[in-house]
PDB file of C-alpha atoms in Angstrom:
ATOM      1  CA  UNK A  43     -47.629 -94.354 -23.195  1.00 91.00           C
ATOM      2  CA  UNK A  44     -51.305 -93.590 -23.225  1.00 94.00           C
ATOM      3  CA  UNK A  45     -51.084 -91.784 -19.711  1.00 96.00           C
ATOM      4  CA  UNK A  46     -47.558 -90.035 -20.547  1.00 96.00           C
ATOM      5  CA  UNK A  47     -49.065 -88.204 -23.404  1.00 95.00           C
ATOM      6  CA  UNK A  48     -52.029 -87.311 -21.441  1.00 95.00           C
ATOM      7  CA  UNK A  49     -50.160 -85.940 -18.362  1.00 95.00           C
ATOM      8  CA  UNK A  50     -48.068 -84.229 -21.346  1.00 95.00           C
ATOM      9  CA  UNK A  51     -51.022 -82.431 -22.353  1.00 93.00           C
ATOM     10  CA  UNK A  52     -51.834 -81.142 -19.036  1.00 94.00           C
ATOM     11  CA  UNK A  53     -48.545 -79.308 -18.287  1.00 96.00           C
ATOM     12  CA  UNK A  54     -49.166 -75.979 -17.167  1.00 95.00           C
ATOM     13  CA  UNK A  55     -52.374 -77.312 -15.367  1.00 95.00           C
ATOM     14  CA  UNK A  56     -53.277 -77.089 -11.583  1.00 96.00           C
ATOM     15  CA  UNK A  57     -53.209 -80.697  -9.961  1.00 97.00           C
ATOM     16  CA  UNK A  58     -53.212 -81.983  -6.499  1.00 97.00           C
ATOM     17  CA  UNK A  59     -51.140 -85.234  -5.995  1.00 97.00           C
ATOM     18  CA  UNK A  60     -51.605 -88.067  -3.798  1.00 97.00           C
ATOM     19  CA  UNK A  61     -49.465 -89.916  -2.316  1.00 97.00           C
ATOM     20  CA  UNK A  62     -49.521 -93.131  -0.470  1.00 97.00           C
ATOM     21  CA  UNK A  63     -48.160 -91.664   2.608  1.00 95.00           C
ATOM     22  CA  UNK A  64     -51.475 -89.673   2.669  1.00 95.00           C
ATOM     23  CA  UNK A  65     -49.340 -86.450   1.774  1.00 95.00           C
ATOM     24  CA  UNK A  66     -51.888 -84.869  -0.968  1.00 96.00           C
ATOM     25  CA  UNK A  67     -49.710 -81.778  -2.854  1.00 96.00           C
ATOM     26  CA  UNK A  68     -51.388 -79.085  -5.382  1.00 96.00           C
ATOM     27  CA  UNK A  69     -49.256 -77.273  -7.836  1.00 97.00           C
ATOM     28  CA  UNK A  70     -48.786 -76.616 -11.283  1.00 97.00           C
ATOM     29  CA  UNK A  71     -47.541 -79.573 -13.226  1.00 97.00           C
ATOM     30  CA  UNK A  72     -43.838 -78.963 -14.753  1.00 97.00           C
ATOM     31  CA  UNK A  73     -43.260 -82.351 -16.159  1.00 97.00           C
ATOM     32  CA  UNK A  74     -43.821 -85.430 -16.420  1.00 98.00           C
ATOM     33  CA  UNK A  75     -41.732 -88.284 -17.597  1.00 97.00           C
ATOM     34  CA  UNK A  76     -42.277 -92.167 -19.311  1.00 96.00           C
ATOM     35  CA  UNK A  77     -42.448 -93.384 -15.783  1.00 97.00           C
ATOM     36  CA  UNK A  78     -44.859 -90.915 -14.826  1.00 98.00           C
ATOM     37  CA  UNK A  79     -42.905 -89.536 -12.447  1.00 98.00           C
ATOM     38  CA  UNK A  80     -43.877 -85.592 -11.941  1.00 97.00           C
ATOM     39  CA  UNK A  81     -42.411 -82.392 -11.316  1.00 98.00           C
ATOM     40  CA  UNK A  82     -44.358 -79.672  -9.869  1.00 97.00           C
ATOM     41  CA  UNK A  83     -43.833 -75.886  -9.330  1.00 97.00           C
ATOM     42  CA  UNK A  84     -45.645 -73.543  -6.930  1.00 97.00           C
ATOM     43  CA  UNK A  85     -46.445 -76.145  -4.666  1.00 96.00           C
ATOM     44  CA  UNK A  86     -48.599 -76.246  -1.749  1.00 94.00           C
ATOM     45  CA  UNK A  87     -49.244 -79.063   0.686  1.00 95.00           C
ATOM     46  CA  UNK A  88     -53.081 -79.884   1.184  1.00 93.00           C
ATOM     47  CA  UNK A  89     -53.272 -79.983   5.136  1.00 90.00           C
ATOM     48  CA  UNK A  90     -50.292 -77.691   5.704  1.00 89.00           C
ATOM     49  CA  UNK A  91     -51.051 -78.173   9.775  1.00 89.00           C
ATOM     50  CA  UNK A  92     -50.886 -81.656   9.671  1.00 89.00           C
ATOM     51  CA  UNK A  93     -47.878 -81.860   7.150  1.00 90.00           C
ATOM     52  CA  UNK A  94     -45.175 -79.252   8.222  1.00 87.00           C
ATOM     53  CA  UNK A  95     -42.698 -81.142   6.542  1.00 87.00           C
ATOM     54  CA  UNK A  96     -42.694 -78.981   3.404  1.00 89.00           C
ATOM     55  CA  UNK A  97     -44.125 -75.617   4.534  1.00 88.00           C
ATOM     56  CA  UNK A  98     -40.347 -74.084   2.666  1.00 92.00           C
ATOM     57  CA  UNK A  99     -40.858 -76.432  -0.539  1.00 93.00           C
ATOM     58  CA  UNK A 100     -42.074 -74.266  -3.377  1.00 95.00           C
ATOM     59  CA  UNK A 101     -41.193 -77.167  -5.963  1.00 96.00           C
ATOM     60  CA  UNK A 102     -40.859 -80.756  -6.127  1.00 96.00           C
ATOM     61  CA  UNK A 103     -39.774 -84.136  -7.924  1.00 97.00           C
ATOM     62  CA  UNK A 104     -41.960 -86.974  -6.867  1.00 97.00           C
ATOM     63  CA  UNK A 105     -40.897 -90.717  -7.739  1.00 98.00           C
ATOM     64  CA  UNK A 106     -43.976 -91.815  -9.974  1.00 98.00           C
ATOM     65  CA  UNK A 107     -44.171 -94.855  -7.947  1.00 98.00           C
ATOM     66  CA  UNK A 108     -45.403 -93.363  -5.026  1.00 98.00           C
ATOM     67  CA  UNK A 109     -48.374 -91.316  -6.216  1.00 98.00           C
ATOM     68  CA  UNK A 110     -51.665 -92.952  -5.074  1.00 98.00           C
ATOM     69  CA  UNK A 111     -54.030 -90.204  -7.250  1.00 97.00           C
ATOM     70  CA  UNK A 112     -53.825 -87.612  -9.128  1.00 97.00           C
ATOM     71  CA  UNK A 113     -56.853 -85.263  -9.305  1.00 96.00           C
ATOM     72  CA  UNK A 114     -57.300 -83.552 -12.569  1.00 93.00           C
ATOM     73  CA  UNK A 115     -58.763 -80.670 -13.847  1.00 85.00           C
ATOM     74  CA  UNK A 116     -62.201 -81.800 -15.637  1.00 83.00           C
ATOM     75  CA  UNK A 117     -62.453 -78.799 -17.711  1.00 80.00           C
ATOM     76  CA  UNK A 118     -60.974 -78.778 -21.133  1.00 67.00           C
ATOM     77  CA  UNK A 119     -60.648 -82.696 -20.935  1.00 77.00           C
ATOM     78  CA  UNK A 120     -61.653 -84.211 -24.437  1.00 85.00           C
ATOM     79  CA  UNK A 121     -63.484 -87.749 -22.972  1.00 90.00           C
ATOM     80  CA  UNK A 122     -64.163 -88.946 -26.238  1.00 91.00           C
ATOM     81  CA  UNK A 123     -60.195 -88.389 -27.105  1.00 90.00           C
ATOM     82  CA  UNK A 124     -59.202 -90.847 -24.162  1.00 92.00           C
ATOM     83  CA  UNK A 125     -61.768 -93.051 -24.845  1.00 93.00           C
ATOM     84  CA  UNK A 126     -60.600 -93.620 -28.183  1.00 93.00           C
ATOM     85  CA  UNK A 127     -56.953 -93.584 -27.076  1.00 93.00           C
ATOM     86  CA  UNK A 128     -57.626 -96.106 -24.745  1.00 94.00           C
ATOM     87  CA  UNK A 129     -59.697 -98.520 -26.927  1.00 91.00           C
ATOM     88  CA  UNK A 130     -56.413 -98.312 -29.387  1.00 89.00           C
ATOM     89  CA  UNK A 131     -53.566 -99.285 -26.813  1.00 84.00           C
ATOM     90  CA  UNK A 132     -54.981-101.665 -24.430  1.00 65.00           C
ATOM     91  CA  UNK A 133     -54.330-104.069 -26.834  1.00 58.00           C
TER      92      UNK A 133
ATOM     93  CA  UNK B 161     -67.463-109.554 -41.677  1.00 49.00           C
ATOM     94  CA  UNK B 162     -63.452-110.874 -42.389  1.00 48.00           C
ATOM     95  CA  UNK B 163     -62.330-110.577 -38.455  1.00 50.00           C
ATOM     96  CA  UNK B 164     -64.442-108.991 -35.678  1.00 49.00           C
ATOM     97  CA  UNK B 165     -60.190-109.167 -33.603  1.00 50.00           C
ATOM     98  CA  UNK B 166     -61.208-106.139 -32.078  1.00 54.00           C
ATOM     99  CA  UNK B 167     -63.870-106.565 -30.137  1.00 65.00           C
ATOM    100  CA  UNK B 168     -63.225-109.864 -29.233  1.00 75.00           C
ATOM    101  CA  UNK B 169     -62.660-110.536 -25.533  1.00 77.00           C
ATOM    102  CA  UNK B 170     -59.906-112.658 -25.497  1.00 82.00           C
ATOM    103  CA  UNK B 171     -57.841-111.499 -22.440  1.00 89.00           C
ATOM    104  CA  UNK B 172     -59.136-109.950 -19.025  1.00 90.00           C
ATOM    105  CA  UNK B 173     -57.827-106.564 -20.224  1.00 91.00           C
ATOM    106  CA  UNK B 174     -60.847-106.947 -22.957  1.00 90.00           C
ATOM    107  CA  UNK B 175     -62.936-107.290 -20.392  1.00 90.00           C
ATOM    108  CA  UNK B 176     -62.486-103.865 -18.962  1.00 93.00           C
ATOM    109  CA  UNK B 177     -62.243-102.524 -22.371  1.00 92.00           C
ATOM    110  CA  UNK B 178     -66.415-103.589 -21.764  1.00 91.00           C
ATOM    111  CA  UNK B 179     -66.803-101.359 -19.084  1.00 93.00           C
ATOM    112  CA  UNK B 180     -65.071 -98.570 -21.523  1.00 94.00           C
ATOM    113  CA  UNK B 181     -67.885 -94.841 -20.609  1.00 95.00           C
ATOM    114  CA  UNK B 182     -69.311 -97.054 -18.060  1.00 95.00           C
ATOM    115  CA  UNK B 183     -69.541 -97.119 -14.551  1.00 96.00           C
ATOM    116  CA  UNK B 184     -67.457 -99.405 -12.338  1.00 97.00           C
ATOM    117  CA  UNK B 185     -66.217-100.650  -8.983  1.00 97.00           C
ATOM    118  CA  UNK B 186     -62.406-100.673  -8.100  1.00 97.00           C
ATOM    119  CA  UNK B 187     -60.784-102.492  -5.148  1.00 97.00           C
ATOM    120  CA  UNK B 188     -57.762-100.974  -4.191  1.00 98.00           C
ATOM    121  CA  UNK B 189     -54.731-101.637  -1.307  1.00 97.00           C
ATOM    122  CA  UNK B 190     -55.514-100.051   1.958  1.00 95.00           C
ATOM    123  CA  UNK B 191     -58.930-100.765   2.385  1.00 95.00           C
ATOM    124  CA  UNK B 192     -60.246 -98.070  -0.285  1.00 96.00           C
ATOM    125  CA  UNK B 193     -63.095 -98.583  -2.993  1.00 96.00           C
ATOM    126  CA  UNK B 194     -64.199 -96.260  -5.787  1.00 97.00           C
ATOM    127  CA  UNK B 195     -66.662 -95.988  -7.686  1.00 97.00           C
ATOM    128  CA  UNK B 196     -66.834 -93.575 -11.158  1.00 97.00           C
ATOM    129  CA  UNK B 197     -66.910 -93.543 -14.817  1.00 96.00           C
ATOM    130  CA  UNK B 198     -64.068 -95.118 -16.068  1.00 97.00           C
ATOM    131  CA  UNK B 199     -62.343 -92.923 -19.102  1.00 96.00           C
ATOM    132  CA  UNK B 200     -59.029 -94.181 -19.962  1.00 96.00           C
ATOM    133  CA  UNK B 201     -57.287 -97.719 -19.096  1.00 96.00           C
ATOM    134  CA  UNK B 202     -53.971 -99.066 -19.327  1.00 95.00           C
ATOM    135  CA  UNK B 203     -52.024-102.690 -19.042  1.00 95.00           C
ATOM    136  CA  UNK B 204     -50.932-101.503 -15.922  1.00 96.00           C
ATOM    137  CA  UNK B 205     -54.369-100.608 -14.755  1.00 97.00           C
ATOM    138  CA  UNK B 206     -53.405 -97.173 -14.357  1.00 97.00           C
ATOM    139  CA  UNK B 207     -57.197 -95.409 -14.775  1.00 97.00           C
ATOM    140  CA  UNK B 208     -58.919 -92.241 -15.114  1.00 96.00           C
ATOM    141  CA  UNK B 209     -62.379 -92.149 -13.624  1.00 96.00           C
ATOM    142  CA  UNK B 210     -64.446 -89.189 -13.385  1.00 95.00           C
ATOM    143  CA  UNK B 211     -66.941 -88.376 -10.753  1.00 95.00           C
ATOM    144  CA  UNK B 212     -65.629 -90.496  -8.247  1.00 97.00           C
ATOM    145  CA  UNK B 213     -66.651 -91.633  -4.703  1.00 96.00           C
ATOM    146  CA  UNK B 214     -63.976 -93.060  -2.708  1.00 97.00           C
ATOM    147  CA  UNK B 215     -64.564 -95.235   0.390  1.00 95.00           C
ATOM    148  CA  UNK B 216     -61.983 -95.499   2.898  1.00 95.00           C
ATOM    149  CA  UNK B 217     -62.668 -98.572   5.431  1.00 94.00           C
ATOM    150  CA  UNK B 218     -60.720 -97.965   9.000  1.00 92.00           C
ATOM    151  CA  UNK B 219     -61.308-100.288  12.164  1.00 89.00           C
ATOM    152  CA  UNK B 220     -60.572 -98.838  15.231  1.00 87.00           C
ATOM    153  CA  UNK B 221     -60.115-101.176  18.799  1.00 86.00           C
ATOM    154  CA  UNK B 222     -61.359 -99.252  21.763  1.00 84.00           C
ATOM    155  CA  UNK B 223     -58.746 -99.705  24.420  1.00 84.00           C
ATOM    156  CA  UNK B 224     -61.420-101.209  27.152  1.00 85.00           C
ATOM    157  CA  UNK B 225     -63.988-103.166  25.487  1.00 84.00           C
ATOM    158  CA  UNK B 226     -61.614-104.316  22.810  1.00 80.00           C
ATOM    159  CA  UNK B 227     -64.853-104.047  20.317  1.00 83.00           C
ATOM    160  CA  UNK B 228     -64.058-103.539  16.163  1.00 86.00           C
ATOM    161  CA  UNK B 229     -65.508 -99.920  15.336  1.00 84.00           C
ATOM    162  CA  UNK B 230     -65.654 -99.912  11.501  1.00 87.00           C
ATOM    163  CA  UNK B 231     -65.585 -96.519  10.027  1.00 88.00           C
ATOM    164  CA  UNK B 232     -65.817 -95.448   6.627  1.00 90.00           C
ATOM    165  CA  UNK B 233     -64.681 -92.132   4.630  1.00 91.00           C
ATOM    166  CA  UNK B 234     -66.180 -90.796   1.953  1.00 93.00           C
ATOM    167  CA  UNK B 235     -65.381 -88.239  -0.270  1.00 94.00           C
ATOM    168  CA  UNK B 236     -65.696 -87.296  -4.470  1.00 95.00           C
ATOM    169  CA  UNK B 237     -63.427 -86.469  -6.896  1.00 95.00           C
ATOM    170  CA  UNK B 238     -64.738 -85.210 -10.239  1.00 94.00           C
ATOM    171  CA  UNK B 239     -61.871 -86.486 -12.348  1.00 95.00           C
ATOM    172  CA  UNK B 240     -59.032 -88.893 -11.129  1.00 96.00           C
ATOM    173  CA  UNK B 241     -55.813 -90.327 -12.251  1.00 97.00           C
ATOM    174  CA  UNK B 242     -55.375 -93.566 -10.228  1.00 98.00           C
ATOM    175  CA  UNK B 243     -52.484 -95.662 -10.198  1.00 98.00           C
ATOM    176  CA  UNK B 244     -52.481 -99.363 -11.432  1.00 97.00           C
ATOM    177  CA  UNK B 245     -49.896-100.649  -8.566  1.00 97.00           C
ATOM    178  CA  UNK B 246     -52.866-100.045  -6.358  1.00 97.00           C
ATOM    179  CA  UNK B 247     -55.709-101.380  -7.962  1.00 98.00           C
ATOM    180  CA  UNK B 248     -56.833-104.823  -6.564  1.00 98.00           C
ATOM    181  CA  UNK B 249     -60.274-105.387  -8.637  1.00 96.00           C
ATOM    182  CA  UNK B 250     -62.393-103.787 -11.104  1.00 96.00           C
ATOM    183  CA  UNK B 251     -65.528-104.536 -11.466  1.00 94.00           C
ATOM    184  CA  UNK B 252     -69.232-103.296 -12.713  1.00 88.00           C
ATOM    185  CA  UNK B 253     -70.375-101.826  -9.347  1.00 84.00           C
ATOM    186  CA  UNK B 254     -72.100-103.945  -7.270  1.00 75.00           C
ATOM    187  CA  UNK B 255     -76.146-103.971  -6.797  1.00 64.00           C
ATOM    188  CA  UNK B 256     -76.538-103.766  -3.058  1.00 60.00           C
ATOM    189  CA  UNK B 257     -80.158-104.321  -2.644  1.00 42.00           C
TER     190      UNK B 257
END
């Protein structure tokens, strides 16, 4: 639950997503659900000329189980937050 | 000093919990590597590193010699949401002398 409250927390936030097709996609995160799947709005693919597939695609659902990374926005992060967060649920 | 439970490293998950603000190694599928400061763990290894190098490891066979080029990729991240289904190993990093 640790990483569905965080994602939570970013919602509104620019974020690129990786998958493991190599497709990386910015936009602005929607939502984000227990299986961390994500919705994003406004979206943009990374390397547009290499993927034309979603050049029309302004908004997406991606299966949480296919994201590789997701790179975050380190501003307005609290570290010490997720450290503490994480010391409490990983057992 | 009734029960020092929480710091105790009883599983491999406590082990990580060591490495908690510190940096580390991670092995993942498709030849990759990173290396960062890991932030935030879970028991599916899903992570958050920040300042992150990743390594990507491709070999290429030229068609006439038939000779292994090894090529890596690097590039950083400053902060990073990876996915536990495609971590392999985590580790301190590795001293290579």
């Amino acid at each position: 639950m640790l990483f569905f409250s965080y994602f939570k927390d970013l919602v509104g936030r620019e974020v690129t997503v990786e998958l493991k097709n190599d497709l990386a996609i910015r936009g602005t995160l929607h939502s984000v659900d227990q299986y961390l799947n994500i919705k994003l709005e406004n979206t943009r693919v990374v390397d547009q000329d290499k993927y034309p597939h979603m050049l029309s695609v302004r908004n997406c659902f991606i299966r949480g189980s296919v994201v590789r990374y997701v790179q975050l926005p380190p501003e307005e992060v609290d570290i010490e937050l997720l450290h503490d967060a994480t010391r409490r649920e990983a057992r | 000093m009734a029960s020092e439970e929480e710091s105790a490293v009883k599983e491999p998950l406590d082990l990580i919990r060591l490495s908690l603000d510190e940096r580390i190694y991670v092995k993942l599928r498709s030849d990759r590597e990173l290396r960062g400061k890991l932030h935030a763990y879970d028991q599916h290894l899903n992570m958050i590193l920040g300042d992150v190098e990743e390594v990507v490891t491709t070999v290429e066979i030229d068609d006439e010699t038939y000779e292994e080029i090894v090529r890596t990729t690097k590039r950083t991240v400053p902060f990073l949401f990876v996915r536990g289904d495609g971590v392999i190993l985590v580790s301190p990093p590795l001293r290579t002398a």
